[in-house]
């Protein structure tokens, strides 16, 4: 069968989610560390929710690259239309002419 969403996982592998959650929660306990805690009280979210989170993060990244932010370097060599675009040699501080092979 095909797995496309958390409901499919529950149907095809009924115990895997509870077992995975328990393992990630408790794996450090034998070393005397506290149990891990999880967002959403450990509730598994569906594919639509995950896609919305990914889309929101992408939009925030696009805004950061477009407008920049004080204290965050957005220098890059791949987004020519972005505010902080810099050709490869400018980013590293080496002039292109100085980097030419003899």
PDB file of N, CA and C in Angstrom, residues 11-84:
ATOM      1  N   UNK A  11      -3.147   3.049   9.824  1.00  0.00           N
ATOM      2  CA  UNK A  11      -3.818   1.863   9.284  1.00  0.00           C
ATOM      3  C   UNK A  11      -2.830   0.742   8.967  1.00  0.00           C
ATOM      4  N   UNK A  12      -1.732   1.095   8.331  1.00  0.00           N
ATOM      5  CA  UNK A  12      -0.807   0.076   7.842  1.00  0.00           C
ATOM      6  C   UNK A  12       0.173  -0.424   8.903  1.00  0.00           C
ATOM      7  N   UNK A  13       0.495   0.430   9.857  1.00  0.00           N
ATOM      8  CA  UNK A  13       1.461   0.089  10.912  1.00  0.00           C
ATOM      9  C   UNK A  13       0.932   0.628  12.240  1.00  0.00           C
ATOM     10  N   UNK A  14      -0.075  -0.003  12.798  1.00  0.00           N
ATOM     11  CA  UNK A  14      -0.803   0.545  13.948  1.00  0.00           C
ATOM     12  C   UNK A  14       0.052   0.907  15.163  1.00  0.00           C
ATOM     13  N   UNK A  15       1.141   0.208  15.412  1.00  0.00           N
ATOM     14  CA  UNK A  15       1.922   0.467  16.627  1.00  0.00           C
ATOM     15  C   UNK A  15       3.129   1.368  16.412  1.00  0.00           C
ATOM     16  N   UNK A  16       3.471   1.649  15.191  1.00  0.00           N
ATOM     17  CA  UNK A  16       4.741   2.322  14.919  1.00  0.00           C
ATOM     18  C   UNK A  16       4.794   3.750  15.477  1.00  0.00           C
ATOM     19  N   UNK A  17       3.701   4.482  15.416  1.00  0.00           N
ATOM     20  CA  UNK A  17       3.720   5.861  15.898  1.00  0.00           C
ATOM     21  C   UNK A  17       3.910   5.921  17.406  1.00  0.00           C
ATOM     22  N   UNK A  18       3.157   5.115  18.137  1.00  0.00           N
ATOM     23  CA  UNK A  18       3.292   5.099  19.598  1.00  0.00           C
ATOM     24  C   UNK A  18       4.691   4.642  20.003  1.00  0.00           C
ATOM     25  N   UNK A  19       5.210   3.640  19.317  1.00  0.00           N
ATOM     26  CA  UNK A  19       6.551   3.149  19.635  1.00  0.00           C
ATOM     27  C   UNK A  19       7.624   4.193  19.333  1.00  0.00           C
ATOM     28  N   UNK A  20       7.495   4.878  18.208  1.00  0.00           N
ATOM     29  CA  UNK A  20       8.465   5.917  17.850  1.00  0.00           C
ATOM     30  C   UNK A  20       8.408   7.069  18.845  1.00  0.00           C
ATOM     31  N   UNK A  21       7.212   7.486  19.204  1.00  0.00           N
ATOM     32  CA  UNK A  21       7.060   8.571  20.169  1.00  0.00           C
ATOM     33  C   UNK A  21       7.690   8.188  21.502  1.00  0.00           C
ATOM     34  N   UNK A  22       7.416   6.985  21.957  1.00  0.00           N
ATOM     35  CA  UNK A  22       7.984   6.530  23.228  1.00  0.00           C
ATOM     36  C   UNK A  22       9.514   6.502  23.157  1.00  0.00           C
ATOM     37  N   UNK A  23      10.064   5.997  22.059  1.00  0.00           N
ATOM     38  CA  UNK A  23      11.519   5.921  21.935  1.00  0.00           C
ATOM     39  C   UNK A  23      12.139   7.316  21.961  1.00  0.00           C
ATOM     40  N   UNK A  24      11.617   8.243  21.152  1.00  0.00           N
ATOM     41  CA  UNK A  24      12.181   9.595  21.120  1.00  0.00           C
ATOM     42  C   UNK A  24      11.978  10.332  22.441  1.00  0.00           C
ATOM     43  N   UNK A  25      10.921  10.029  23.152  1.00  0.00           N
ATOM     44  CA  UNK A  25      10.671  10.657  24.448  1.00  0.00           C
ATOM     45  C   UNK A  25      11.668  10.152  25.492  1.00  0.00           C
ATOM     46  N   UNK A  26      11.984   8.851  25.465  1.00  0.00           N
ATOM     47  CA  UNK A  26      12.687   8.226  26.584  1.00  0.00           C
ATOM     48  C   UNK A  26      14.145   7.842  26.340  1.00  0.00           C
ATOM     49  N   UNK A  27      14.660   7.981  25.131  1.00  0.00           N
ATOM     50  CA  UNK A  27      15.963   7.375  24.845  1.00  0.00           C
ATOM     51  C   UNK A  27      17.115   7.944  25.663  1.00  0.00           C
ATOM     52  N   UNK A  28      17.007   9.165  26.213  1.00  0.00           N
ATOM     53  CA  UNK A  28      18.094   9.743  27.001  1.00  0.00           C
ATOM     54  C   UNK A  28      17.965   9.463  28.497  1.00  0.00           C
ATOM     55  N   UNK A  29      16.835   8.924  28.905  1.00  0.00           N
ATOM     56  CA  UNK A  29      16.572   8.693  30.329  1.00  0.00           C
ATOM     57  C   UNK A  29      17.626   7.789  30.976  1.00  0.00           C
ATOM     58  N   UNK A  30      18.080   6.710  30.335  1.00  0.00           N
ATOM     59  CA  UNK A  30      19.104   5.872  30.981  1.00  0.00           C
ATOM     60  C   UNK A  30      20.397   6.621  31.313  1.00  0.00           C
ATOM     61  N   UNK A  31      20.654   7.731  30.623  1.00  0.00           N
ATOM     62  CA  UNK A  31      21.840   8.544  30.907  1.00  0.00           C
ATOM     63  C   UNK A  31      21.578   9.581  31.986  1.00  0.00           C
ATOM     64  N   UNK A  32      20.405   9.504  32.616  1.00  0.00           N
ATOM     65  CA  UNK A  32      20.066  10.436  33.685  1.00  0.00           C
ATOM     66  C   UNK A  32      19.484  11.750  33.207  1.00  0.00           C
ATOM     67  N   UNK A  33      19.160  11.840  31.944  1.00  0.00           N
ATOM     68  CA  UNK A  33      18.584  13.063  31.388  1.00  0.00           C
ATOM     69  C   UNK A  33      17.065  12.965  31.434  1.00  0.00           C
ATOM     70  N   UNK A  34      16.397  14.123  31.405  1.00  0.00           N
ATOM     71  CA  UNK A  34      14.927  14.087  31.450  1.00  0.00           C
ATOM     72  C   UNK A  34      14.332  13.609  30.127  1.00  0.00           C
ATOM     73  N   UNK A  35      13.071  13.230  30.191  1.00  0.00           N
ATOM     74  CA  UNK A  35      12.348  12.847  28.976  1.00  0.00           C
ATOM     75  C   UNK A  35      12.247  14.041  28.034  1.00  0.00           C
ATOM     76  N   UNK A  36      12.265  13.773  26.758  1.00  0.00           N
ATOM     77  CA  UNK A  36      12.015  14.816  25.769  1.00  0.00           C
ATOM     78  C   UNK A  36      10.529  15.156  25.762  1.00  0.00           C
ATOM     79  N   UNK A  37      10.235  16.387  25.421  1.00  0.00           N
ATOM     80  CA  UNK A  37       8.844  16.805  25.229  1.00  0.00           C
ATOM     81  C   UNK A  37       8.676  17.205  23.768  1.00  0.00           C
ATOM     82  N   UNK A  38       7.441  17.225  23.319  1.00  0.00           N
ATOM     83  CA  UNK A  38       7.170  17.469  21.909  1.00  0.00           C
ATOM     84  C   UNK A  38       6.125  18.558  21.741  1.00  0.00           C
ATOM     85  N   UNK A  39       6.240  19.260  20.636  1.00  0.00           N
ATOM     86  CA  UNK A  39       5.212  20.232  20.271  1.00  0.00           C
ATOM     87  C   UNK A  39       3.886  19.505  20.104  1.00  0.00           C
ATOM     88  N   UNK A  40       2.828  20.217  20.308  1.00  0.00           N
ATOM     89  CA  UNK A  40       1.468  19.681  20.138  1.00  0.00           C
ATOM     90  C   UNK A  40       1.208  18.482  21.055  1.00  0.00           C
ATOM     91  N   UNK A  41       1.892  18.473  22.208  1.00  0.00           N
ATOM     92  CA  UNK A  41       1.737  17.387  23.187  1.00  0.00           C
ATOM     93  C   UNK A  41       1.957  16.011  22.572  1.00  0.00           C
ATOM     94  N   UNK A  42       2.824  15.943  21.584  1.00  0.00           N
ATOM     95  CA  UNK A  42       3.130  14.663  20.956  1.00  0.00           C
ATOM     96  C   UNK A  42       2.089  14.191  19.961  1.00  0.00           C
ATOM     97  N   UNK A  43       1.118  15.036  19.658  1.00  0.00           N
ATOM     98  CA  UNK A  43       0.083  14.663  18.681  1.00  0.00           C
ATOM     99  C   UNK A  43       0.678  14.709  17.276  1.00  0.00           C
ATOM    100  N   UNK A  44       0.509  13.649  16.530  1.00  0.00           N
ATOM    101  CA  UNK A  44       0.998  13.609  15.159  1.00  0.00           C
ATOM    102  C   UNK A  44       0.086  14.452  14.274  1.00  0.00           C
ATOM    103  N   UNK A  45       0.693  15.200  13.375  1.00  0.00           N
ATOM    104  CA  UNK A  45      -0.057  16.065  12.464  1.00  0.00           C
ATOM    105  C   UNK A  45      -0.116  15.435  11.074  1.00  0.00           C
ATOM    106  N   UNK A  46      -1.101  15.865  10.303  1.00  0.00           N
ATOM    107  CA  UNK A  46      -1.288  15.288   8.972  1.00  0.00           C
ATOM    108  C   UNK A  46      -0.438  16.000   7.918  1.00  0.00           C
ATOM    109  N   UNK A  47      -0.471  15.473   6.703  1.00  0.00           N
ATOM    110  CA  UNK A  47       0.334  16.007   5.605  1.00  0.00           C
ATOM    111  C   UNK A  47      -0.036  17.450   5.284  1.00  0.00           C
ATOM    112  N   UNK A  48      -1.321  17.773   5.319  1.00  0.00           N
ATOM    113  CA  UNK A  48      -1.750  19.141   5.017  1.00  0.00           C
ATOM    114  C   UNK A  48      -1.128  20.128   6.003  1.00  0.00           C
ATOM    115  N   UNK A  49      -1.131  19.780   7.276  1.00  0.00           N
ATOM    116  CA  UNK A  49      -0.529  20.638   8.298  1.00  0.00           C
ATOM    117  C   UNK A  49       0.965  20.819   8.015  1.00  0.00           C
ATOM    118  N   UNK A  50       1.669  19.729   7.714  1.00  0.00           N
ATOM    119  CA  UNK A  50       3.103  19.803   7.430  1.00  0.00           C
ATOM    120  C   UNK A  50       3.378  20.686   6.215  1.00  0.00           C
ATOM    121  N   UNK A  51       2.569  20.549   5.178  1.00  0.00           N
ATOM    122  CA  UNK A  51       2.754  21.361   3.973  1.00  0.00           C
ATOM    123  C   UNK A  51       2.535  22.839   4.265  1.00  0.00           C
ATOM    124  N   UNK A  52       1.575  23.160   5.129  1.00  0.00           N
ATOM    125  CA  UNK A  52       1.336  24.552   5.510  1.00  0.00           C
ATOM    126  C   UNK A  52       2.534  25.123   6.271  1.00  0.00           C
ATOM    127  N   UNK A  53       3.122  24.339   7.156  1.00  0.00           N
ATOM    128  CA  UNK A  53       4.296  24.785   7.910  1.00  0.00           C
ATOM    129  C   UNK A  53       5.471  25.015   6.965  1.00  0.00           C
ATOM    130  N   UNK A  54       5.671  24.107   6.037  1.00  0.00           N
ATOM    131  CA  UNK A  54       6.754  24.253   5.064  1.00  0.00           C
ATOM    132  C   UNK A  54       6.534  25.494   4.209  1.00  0.00           C
ATOM    133  N   UNK A  55       5.313  25.718   3.749  1.00  0.00           N
ATOM    134  CA  UNK A  55       5.000  26.891   2.930  1.00  0.00           C
ATOM    135  C   UNK A  55       5.244  28.178   3.706  1.00  0.00           C
ATOM    136  N   UNK A  56       4.825  28.214   4.958  1.00  0.00           N
ATOM    137  CA  UNK A  56       5.018  29.407   5.797  1.00  0.00           C
ATOM    138  C   UNK A  56       6.512  29.686   5.980  1.00  0.00           C
ATOM    139  N   UNK A  57       7.295  28.654   6.255  1.00  0.00           N
ATOM    140  CA  UNK A  57       8.741  28.826   6.401  1.00  0.00           C
ATOM    141  C   UNK A  57       9.377  29.329   5.117  1.00  0.00           C
ATOM    142  N   UNK A  58       8.926  28.824   3.986  1.00  0.00           N
ATOM    143  CA  UNK A  58       9.446  29.267   2.693  1.00  0.00           C
ATOM    144  C   UNK A  58       9.123  30.741   2.451  1.00  0.00           C
ATOM    145  N   UNK A  59       7.894  31.135   2.763  1.00  0.00           N
ATOM    146  CA  UNK A  59       7.502  32.539   2.589  1.00  0.00           C
ATOM    147  C   UNK A  59       8.332  33.450   3.486  1.00  0.00           C
ATOM    148  N   UNK A  60       8.592  33.027   4.711  1.00  0.00           N
ATOM    149  CA  UNK A  60       9.406  33.832   5.623  1.00  0.00           C
ATOM    150  C   UNK A  60      10.840  33.933   5.112  1.00  0.00           C
ATOM    151  N   UNK A  61      11.366  32.838   4.580  1.00  0.00           N
ATOM    152  CA  UNK A  61      12.709  32.850   4.017  1.00  0.00           C
ATOM    153  C   UNK A  61      12.771  33.800   2.819  1.00  0.00           C
ATOM    154  N   UNK A  62      11.776  33.734   1.929  1.00  0.00           N
ATOM    155  CA  UNK A  62      11.749  34.631   0.774  1.00  0.00           C
ATOM    156  C   UNK A  62      11.748  36.090   1.212  1.00  0.00           C
ATOM    157  N   UNK A  63      10.963  36.414   2.227  1.00  0.00           N
ATOM    158  CA  UNK A  63      10.895  37.784   2.735  1.00  0.00           C
ATOM    159  C   UNK A  63      12.245  38.209   3.310  1.00  0.00           C
ATOM    160  N   UNK A  64      12.888  37.322   4.050  1.00  0.00           N
ATOM    161  CA  UNK A  64      14.202  37.620   4.615  1.00  0.00           C
ATOM    162  C   UNK A  64      15.213  37.893   3.514  1.00  0.00           C
ATOM    163  N   UNK A  65      15.248  37.054   2.498  1.00  0.00           N
ATOM    164  CA  UNK A  65      16.194  37.239   1.399  1.00  0.00           C
ATOM    165  C   UNK A  65      15.885  38.517   0.628  1.00  0.00           C
ATOM    166  N   UNK A  66      14.615  38.818   0.450  1.00  0.00           N
ATOM    167  CA  UNK A  66      14.211  40.014  -0.305  1.00  0.00           C
ATOM    168  C   UNK A  66      14.575  41.292   0.445  1.00  0.00           C
ATOM    169  N   UNK A  67      14.237  41.359   1.732  1.00  0.00           N
ATOM    170  CA  UNK A  67      14.381  42.598   2.493  1.00  0.00           C
ATOM    171  C   UNK A  67      15.582  42.627   3.423  1.00  0.00           C
ATOM    172  N   UNK A  68      16.156  41.477   3.733  1.00  0.00           N
ATOM    173  CA  UNK A  68      17.257  41.429   4.684  1.00  0.00           C
ATOM    174  C   UNK A  68      16.760  41.653   6.104  1.00  0.00           C
ATOM    175  N   UNK A  69      17.672  41.578   7.039  1.00  0.00           N
ATOM    176  CA  UNK A  69      17.330  41.780   8.443  1.00  0.00           C
ATOM    177  C   UNK A  69      18.594  42.190   9.172  1.00  0.00           C
ATOM    178  N   UNK A  70      18.498  43.182  10.006  1.00  0.00           N
ATOM    179  CA  UNK A  70      19.639  43.666  10.778  1.00  0.00           C
ATOM    180  C   UNK A  70      20.240  42.524  11.589  1.00  0.00           C
ATOM    181  N   UNK A  71      21.524  42.326  11.440  1.00  0.00           N
ATOM    182  CA  UNK A  71      22.211  41.301  12.212  1.00  0.00           C
ATOM    183  C   UNK A  71      22.217  39.923  11.589  1.00  0.00           C
ATOM    184  N   UNK A  72      21.555  39.749  10.457  1.00  0.00           N
ATOM    185  CA  UNK A  72      21.548  38.456   9.775  1.00  0.00           C
ATOM    186  C   UNK A  72      22.137  38.650   8.383  1.00  0.00           C
ATOM    187  N   UNK A  73      23.215  37.951   8.106  1.00  0.00           N
ATOM    188  CA  UNK A  73      23.815  38.039   6.781  1.00  0.00           C
ATOM    189  C   UNK A  73      22.998  37.214   5.797  1.00  0.00           C
ATOM    190  N   UNK A  74      22.573  37.862   4.734  1.00  0.00           N
ATOM    191  CA  UNK A  74      21.819  37.166   3.688  1.00  0.00           C
ATOM    192  C   UNK A  74      22.627  37.097   2.398  1.00  0.00           C
ATOM    193  N   UNK A  75      23.950  37.303   2.515  1.00  0.00           N
ATOM    194  CA  UNK A  75      24.814  37.215   1.338  1.00  0.00           C
ATOM    195  C   UNK A  75      24.641  35.859   0.687  1.00  0.00           C
ATOM    196  N   UNK A  76      24.538  35.885  -0.627  1.00  0.00           N
ATOM    197  CA  UNK A  76      24.354  34.632  -1.350  1.00  0.00           C
ATOM    198  C   UNK A  76      24.912  34.765  -2.750  1.00  0.00           C
ATOM    199  N   UNK A  77      25.155  33.617  -3.365  1.00  0.00           N
ATOM    200  CA  UNK A  77      25.720  33.587  -4.711  1.00  0.00           C
ATOM    201  C   UNK A  77      24.744  33.070  -5.746  1.00  0.00           C
ATOM    202  N   UNK A  78      23.520  32.780  -5.356  1.00  0.00           N
ATOM    203  CA  UNK A  78      22.602  32.129  -6.289  1.00  0.00           C
ATOM    204  C   UNK A  78      21.356  32.927  -6.617  1.00  0.00           C
ATOM    205  N   UNK A  79      21.005  33.911  -5.819  1.00  0.00           N
ATOM    206  CA  UNK A  79      19.755  34.651  -6.028  1.00  0.00           C
ATOM    207  C   UNK A  79      20.076  36.059  -6.522  1.00  0.00           C
ATOM    208  N   UNK A  80      20.314  36.167  -7.830  1.00  0.00           N
ATOM    209  CA  UNK A  80      20.797  37.412  -8.418  1.00  0.00           C
ATOM    210  C   UNK A  80      19.871  38.595  -8.184  1.00  0.00           C
ATOM    211  N   UNK A  81      18.586  38.370  -8.001  1.00  0.00           N
ATOM    212  CA  UNK A  81      17.650  39.475  -7.793  1.00  0.00           C
ATOM    213  C   UNK A  81      17.446  39.820  -6.322  1.00  0.00           C
ATOM    214  N   UNK A  82      18.193  39.185  -5.429  1.00  0.00           N
ATOM    215  CA  UNK A  82      18.023  39.479  -4.005  1.00  0.00           C
ATOM    216  C   UNK A  82      18.881  40.668  -3.594  1.00  0.00           C
ATOM    217  N   UNK A  83      18.516  41.280  -2.496  1.00  0.00           N
ATOM    218  CA  UNK A  83      19.183  42.483  -2.006  1.00  0.00           C
ATOM    219  C   UNK A  83      20.666  42.252  -1.737  1.00  0.00           C
ATOM    220  N   UNK A  84      21.024  41.108  -1.186  1.00  0.00           N
ATOM    221  CA  UNK A  84      22.399  40.848  -0.765  1.00  0.00           C
ATOM    222  C   UNK A  84      23.141  39.882  -1.682  1.00  0.00           C
TER     223      UNK A  84
END
